[in-house]
CSV table of C-alpha atoms in Angstrom, one decimal:
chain,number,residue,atom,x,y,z
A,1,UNK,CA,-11.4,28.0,-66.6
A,2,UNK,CA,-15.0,28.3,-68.4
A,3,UNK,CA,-13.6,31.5,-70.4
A,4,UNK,CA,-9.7,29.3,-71.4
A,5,UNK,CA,-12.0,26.6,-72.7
A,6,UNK,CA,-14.3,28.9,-75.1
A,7,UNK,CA,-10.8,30.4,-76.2
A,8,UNK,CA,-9.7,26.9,-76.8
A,9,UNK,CA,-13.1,25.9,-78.5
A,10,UNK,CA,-13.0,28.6,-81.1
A,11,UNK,CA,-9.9,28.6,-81.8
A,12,UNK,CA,-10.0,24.9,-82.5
A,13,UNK,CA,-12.9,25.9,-84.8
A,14,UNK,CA,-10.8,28.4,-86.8
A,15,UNK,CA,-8.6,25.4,-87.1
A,16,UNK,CA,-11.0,23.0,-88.5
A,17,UNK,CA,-12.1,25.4,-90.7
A,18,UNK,CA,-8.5,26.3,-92.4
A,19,UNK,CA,-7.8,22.8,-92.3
A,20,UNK,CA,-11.1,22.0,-94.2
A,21,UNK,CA,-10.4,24.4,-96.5
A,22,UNK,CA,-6.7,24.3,-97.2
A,23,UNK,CA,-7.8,20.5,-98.0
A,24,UNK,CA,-10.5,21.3,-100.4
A,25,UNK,CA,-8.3,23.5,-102.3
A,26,UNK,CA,-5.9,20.4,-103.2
A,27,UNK,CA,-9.3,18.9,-104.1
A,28,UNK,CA,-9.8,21.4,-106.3
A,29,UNK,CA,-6.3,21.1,-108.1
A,30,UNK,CA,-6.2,18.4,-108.2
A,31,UNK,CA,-9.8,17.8,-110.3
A,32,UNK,CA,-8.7,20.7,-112.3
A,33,UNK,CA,-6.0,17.8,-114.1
A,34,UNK,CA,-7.6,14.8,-113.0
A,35,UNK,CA,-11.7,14.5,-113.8
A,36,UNK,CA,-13.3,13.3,-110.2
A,37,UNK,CA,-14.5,9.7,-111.2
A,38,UNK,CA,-18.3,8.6,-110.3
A,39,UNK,CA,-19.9,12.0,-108.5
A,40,UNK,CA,-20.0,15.6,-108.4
A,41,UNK,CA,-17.4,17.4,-107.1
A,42,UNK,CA,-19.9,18.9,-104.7
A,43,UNK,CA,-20.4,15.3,-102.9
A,44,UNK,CA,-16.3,14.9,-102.8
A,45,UNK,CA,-16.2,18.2,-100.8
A,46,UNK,CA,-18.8,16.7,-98.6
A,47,UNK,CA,-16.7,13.8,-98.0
A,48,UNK,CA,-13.8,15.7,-97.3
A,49,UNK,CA,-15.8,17.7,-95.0
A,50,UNK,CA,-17.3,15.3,-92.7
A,51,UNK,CA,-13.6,13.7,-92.4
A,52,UNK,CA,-12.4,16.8,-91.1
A,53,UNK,CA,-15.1,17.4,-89.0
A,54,UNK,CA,-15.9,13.7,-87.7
A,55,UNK,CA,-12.4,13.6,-86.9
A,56,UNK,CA,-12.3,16.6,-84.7
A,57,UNK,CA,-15.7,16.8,-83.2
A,58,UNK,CA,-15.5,13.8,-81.4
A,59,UNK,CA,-11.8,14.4,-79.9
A,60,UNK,CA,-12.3,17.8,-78.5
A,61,UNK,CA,-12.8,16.2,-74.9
A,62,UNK,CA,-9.6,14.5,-75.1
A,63,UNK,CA,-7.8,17.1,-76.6
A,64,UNK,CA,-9.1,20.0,-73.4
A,65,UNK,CA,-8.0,17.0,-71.5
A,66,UNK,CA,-4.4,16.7,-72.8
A,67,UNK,CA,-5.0,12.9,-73.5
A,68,UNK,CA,-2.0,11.1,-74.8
A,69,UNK,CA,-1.7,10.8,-78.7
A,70,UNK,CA,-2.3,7.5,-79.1
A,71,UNK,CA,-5.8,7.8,-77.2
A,72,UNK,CA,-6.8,10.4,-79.7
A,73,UNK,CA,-5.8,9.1,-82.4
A,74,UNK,CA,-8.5,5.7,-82.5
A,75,UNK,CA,-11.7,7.8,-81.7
A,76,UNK,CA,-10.3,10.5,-84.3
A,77,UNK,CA,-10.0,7.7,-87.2
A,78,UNK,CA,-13.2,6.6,-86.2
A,79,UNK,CA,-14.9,9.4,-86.1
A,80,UNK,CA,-13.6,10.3,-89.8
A,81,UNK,CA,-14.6,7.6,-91.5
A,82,UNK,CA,-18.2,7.8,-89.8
A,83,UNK,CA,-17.5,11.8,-90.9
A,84,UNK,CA,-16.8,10.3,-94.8
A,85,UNK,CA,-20.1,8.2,-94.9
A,86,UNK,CA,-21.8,11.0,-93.7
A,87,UNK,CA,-20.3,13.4,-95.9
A,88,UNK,CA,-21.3,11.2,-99.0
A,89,UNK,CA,-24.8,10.8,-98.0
A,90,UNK,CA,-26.0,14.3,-96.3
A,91,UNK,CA,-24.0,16.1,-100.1
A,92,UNK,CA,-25.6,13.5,-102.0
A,93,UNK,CA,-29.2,14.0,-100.7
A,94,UNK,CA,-28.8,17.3,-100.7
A,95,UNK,CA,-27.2,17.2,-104.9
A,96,UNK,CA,-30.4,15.1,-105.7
A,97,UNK,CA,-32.7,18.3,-104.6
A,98,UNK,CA,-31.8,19.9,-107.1
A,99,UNK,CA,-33.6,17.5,-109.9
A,100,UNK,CA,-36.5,18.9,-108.0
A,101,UNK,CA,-35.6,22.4,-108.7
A,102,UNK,CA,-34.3,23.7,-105.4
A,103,UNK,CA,-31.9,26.5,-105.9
A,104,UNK,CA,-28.0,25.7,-104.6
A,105,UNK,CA,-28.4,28.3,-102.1
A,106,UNK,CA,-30.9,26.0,-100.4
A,107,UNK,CA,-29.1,22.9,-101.1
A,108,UNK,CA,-25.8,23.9,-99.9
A,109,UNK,CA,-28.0,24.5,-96.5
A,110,UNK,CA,-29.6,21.9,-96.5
A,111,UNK,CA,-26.3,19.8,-96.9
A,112,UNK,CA,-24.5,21.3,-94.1
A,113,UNK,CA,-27.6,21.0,-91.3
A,114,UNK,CA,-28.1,17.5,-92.1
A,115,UNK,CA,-24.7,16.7,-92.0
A,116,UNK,CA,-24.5,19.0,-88.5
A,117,UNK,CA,-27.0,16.6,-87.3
A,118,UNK,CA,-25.3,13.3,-88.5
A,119,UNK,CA,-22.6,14.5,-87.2
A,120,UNK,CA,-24.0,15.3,-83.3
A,121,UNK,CA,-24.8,11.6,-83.6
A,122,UNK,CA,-21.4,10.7,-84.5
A,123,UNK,CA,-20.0,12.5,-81.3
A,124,UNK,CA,-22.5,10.6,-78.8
A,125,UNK,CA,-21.3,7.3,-80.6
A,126,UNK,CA,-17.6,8.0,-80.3
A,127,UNK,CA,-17.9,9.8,-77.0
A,128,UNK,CA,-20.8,7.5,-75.2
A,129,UNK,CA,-20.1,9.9,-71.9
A,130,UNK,CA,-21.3,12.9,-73.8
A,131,UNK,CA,-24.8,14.2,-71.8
A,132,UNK,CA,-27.4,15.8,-73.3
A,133,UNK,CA,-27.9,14.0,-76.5
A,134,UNK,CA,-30.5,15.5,-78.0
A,135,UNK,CA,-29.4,19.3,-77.4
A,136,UNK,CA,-25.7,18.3,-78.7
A,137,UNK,CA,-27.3,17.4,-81.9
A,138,UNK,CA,-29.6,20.3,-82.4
A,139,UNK,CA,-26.4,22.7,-81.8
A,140,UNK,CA,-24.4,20.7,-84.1
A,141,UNK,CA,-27.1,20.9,-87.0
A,142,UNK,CA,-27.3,25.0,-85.8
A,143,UNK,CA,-23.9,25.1,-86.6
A,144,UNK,CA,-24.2,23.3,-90.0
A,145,UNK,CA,-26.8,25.8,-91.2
A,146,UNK,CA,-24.6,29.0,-89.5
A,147,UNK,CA,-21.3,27.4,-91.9
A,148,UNK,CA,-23.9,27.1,-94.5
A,149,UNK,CA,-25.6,30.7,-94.4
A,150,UNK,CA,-22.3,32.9,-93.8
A,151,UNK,CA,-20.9,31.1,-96.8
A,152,UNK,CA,-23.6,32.4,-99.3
A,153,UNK,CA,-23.2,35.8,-97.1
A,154,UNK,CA,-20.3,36.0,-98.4
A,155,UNK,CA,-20.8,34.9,-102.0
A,156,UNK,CA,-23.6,37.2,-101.9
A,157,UNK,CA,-21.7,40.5,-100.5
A,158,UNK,CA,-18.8,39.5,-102.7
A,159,UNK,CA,-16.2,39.9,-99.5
A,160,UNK,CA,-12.8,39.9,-99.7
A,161,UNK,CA,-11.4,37.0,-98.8
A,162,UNK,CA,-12.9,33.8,-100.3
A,163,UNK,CA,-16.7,32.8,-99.8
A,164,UNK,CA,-15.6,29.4,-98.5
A,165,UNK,CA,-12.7,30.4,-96.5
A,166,UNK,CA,-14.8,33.0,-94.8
A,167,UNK,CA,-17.7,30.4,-94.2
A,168,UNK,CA,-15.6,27.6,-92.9
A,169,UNK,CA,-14.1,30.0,-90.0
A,170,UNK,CA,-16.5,32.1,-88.9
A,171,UNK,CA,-18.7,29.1,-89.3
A,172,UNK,CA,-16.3,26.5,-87.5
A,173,UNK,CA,-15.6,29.1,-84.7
A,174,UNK,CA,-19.5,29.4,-84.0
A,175,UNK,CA,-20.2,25.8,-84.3
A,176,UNK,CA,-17.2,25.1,-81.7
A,177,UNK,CA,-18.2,27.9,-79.5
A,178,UNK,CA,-22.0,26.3,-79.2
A,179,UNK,CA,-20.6,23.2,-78.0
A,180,UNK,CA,-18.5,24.9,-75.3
A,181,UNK,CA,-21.5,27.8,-74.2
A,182,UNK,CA,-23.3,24.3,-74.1
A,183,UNK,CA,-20.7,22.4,-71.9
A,184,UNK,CA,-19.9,25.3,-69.7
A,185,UNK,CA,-23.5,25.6,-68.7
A,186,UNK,CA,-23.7,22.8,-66.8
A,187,UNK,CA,-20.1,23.1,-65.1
A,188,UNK,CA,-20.3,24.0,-61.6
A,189,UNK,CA,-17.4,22.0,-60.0
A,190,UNK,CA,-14.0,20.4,-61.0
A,191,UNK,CA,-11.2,18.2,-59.8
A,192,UNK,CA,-7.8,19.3,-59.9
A,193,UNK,CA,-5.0,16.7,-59.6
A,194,UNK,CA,-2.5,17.0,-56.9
A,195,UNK,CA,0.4,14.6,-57.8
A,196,UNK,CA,2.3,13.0,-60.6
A,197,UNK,CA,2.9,14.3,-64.3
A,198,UNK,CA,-0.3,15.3,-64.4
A,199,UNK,CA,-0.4,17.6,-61.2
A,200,UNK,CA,-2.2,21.3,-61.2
A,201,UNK,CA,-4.4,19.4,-64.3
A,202,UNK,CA,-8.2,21.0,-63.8
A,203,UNK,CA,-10.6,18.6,-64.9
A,204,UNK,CA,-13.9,19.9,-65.1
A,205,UNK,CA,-17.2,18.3,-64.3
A,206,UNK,CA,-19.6,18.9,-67.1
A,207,UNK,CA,-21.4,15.9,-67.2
A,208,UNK,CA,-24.1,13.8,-65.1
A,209,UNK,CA,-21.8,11.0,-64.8
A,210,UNK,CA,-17.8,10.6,-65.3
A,211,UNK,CA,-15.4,7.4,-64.9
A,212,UNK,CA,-11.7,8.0,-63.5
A,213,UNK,CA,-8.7,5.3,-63.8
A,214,UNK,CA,-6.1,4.4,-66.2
A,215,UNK,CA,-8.2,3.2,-68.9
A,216,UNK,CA,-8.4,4.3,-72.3
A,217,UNK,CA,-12.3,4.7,-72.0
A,218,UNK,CA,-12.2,6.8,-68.7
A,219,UNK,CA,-13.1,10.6,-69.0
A,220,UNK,CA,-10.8,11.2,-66.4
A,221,UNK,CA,-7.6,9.2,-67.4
A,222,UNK,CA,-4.8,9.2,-64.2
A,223,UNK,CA,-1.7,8.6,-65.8
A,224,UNK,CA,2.1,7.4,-64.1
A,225,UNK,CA,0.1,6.7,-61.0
A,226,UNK,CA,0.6,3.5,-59.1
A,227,UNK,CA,-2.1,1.5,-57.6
A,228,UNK,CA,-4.4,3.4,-60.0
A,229,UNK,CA,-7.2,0.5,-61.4
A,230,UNK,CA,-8.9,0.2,-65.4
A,231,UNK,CA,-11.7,1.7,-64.1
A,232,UNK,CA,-10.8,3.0,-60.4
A,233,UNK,CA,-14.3,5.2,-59.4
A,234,UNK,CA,-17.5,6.7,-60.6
A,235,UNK,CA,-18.3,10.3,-60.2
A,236,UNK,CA,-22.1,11.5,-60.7
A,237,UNK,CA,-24.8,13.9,-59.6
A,238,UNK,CA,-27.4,13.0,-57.8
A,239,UNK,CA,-30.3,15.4,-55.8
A,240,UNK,CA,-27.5,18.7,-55.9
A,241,UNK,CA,-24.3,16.9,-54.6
A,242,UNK,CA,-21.4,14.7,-56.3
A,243,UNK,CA,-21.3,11.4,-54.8
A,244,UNK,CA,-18.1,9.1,-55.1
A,245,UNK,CA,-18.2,5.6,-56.1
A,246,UNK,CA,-15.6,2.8,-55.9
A,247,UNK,CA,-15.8,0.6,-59.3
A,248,UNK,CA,-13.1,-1.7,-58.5
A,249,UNK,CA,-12.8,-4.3,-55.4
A,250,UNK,CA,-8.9,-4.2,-55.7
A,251,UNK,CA,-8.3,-0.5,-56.1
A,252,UNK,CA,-8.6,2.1,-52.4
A,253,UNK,CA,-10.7,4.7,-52.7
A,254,UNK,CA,-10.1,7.0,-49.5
A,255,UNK,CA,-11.8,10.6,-49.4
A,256,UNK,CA,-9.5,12.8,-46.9
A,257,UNK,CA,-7.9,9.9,-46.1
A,258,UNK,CA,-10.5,7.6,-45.3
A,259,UNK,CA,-11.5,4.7,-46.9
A,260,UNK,CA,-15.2,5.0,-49.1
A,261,UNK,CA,-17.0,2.6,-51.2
A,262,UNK,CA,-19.5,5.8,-51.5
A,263,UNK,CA,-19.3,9.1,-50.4
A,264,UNK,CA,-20.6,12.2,-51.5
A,265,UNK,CA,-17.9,14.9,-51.6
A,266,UNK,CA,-17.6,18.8,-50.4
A,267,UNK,CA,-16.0,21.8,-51.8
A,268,UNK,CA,-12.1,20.9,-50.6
A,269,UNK,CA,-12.2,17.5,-50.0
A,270,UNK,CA,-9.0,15.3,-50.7
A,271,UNK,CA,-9.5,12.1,-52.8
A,272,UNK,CA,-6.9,9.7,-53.2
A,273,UNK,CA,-7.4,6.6,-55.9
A,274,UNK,CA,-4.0,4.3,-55.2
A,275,UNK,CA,-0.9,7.1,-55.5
A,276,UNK,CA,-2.9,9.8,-57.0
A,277,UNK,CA,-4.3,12.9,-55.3
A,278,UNK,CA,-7.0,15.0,-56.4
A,279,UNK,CA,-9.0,17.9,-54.8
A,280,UNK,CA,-12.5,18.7,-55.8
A,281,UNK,CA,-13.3,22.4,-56.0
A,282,UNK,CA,-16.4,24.0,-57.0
A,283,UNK,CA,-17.3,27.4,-59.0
């Protein structure tokens, strides 16, 4: 399970990156025509950027978690337009160096790690679940400066395939893969639903604290289940063992069949929230 989702995570880094890059290109053509009104064309590709990258950044949860469409699709909007501003504003500080003679090489860095940092932010805001705030932000401005340096790698070693293009993917892919190697650390157990549409799902347990129920805001979201509240139960750590928490008066919260308002939990025990069934494994 830790291995499928560093698969998934870099290859939904090589995707970001082609997509970034494919939309950069129509940026391109289209200033070729059309002169880019107001800024450099260095601050538009900032822009563009951060959308891709605000957009996608703060989703990856849902997506490993097969969330419906339309739950992805508010915290992705969101997360692009916070991705835009920040776009504008890390490209722009970073064009203003050079009126105090810093070389592009070390702008273009520069650029890219503050907006890997603005962007870590943008992912706790969007995702308030995520743990570890102040590592997640560090590995997201790593991954800025890695996008950053393997582009002028490959502008300086002339490769074959375009600088940019070669940047955005390797860089993308490394900046994913961080996350995951980050994520992955700290996963020693998981849930694995037992019933409904979503049965044989693995969710895994990668945080201090996670919410289950049918609500759009839960980490765990039990969908087609009856009985099943907004927020149903609380799942979090505490001295080595994963306790169980009912959140809602009206919903029943049984653990192998009998009825908790808080229990900590053992490798194989059953836990039923109204009609849904899940089993909670460790690794």
């Amino acid at each position: 399970m830790k291995s499928s989702r560093l698969a998934f995570s870099i290859a939904l880094g090589l995707t970001t990156g082609l997509l970034i890059w494919s939309l950069l290109q129509l940026l391109r053509f289209f200033a070729e025509g059309n002169p880019l009104p107001g800024m450099d064309s260095f601050i538009y590709e900032g822009a563009l950027i951060g959308l891709v990258l605000g957009g996608v950044l703060p989703v990856r949860h849902a997506l490993w978690n097969h969330h419906a469409p339309s739950l992805i699709l508010s915290p992705l909007a969101l997360g692009a337009v916070l991705g835009i501003v920040a776009g504008l504003l890390c490209f722009g500080l970073g064009q203003s160096l050079l009126g105090f003679q810093f070389s592009p090489e070390w702008v273009r860095l520069f650029s890219f790690a503050f907006l890997g940092i603005c962007l870590g932010g943008i992912i706790l805001y969007v995702h308030p679940s995520s743990e570890w705030p102040i590592t997640r932000i560090l590995l997201c401005g790593i991954g800025g400066v890695v996008i950053g340096v393997v582009i002028e790698l490959s502008v300086m070693y002339q490769l074959m395939i375009p600088w940019q293009l070669s940047g955005l993917l390797l860089g993308g892919a490394i900046w994913f893969l961080l996350l995951g190697i980050l994520e992955n650390y700290y996963v020693d157990s998981y849930l694995r639903i037992l019933t409904g549409r979503q049965e044989g799902h693995v969710y895994l347990l990668d945080q201090q604290r996670h919410s289950i129920g049918y609500g759009k805001t839960n980490d765990l979201i039990l969908t087609g289940h009856s009985e099943v509240c907004k927020v149903h139960a609380k799942v979090f750590k505490q001295d080595g063992q994963l306790h169980l928490e009912n959140e809602d008066p009206d919903g029943n919260l049984s653990v192998n069949y009998r009825f908790v308002s808080q229990q900590s939990v053992k490798k194989g025990d059953i836990i039923k929230l109204g009609s849904a069934l899940l089993q909670y494994h460790e690794v």
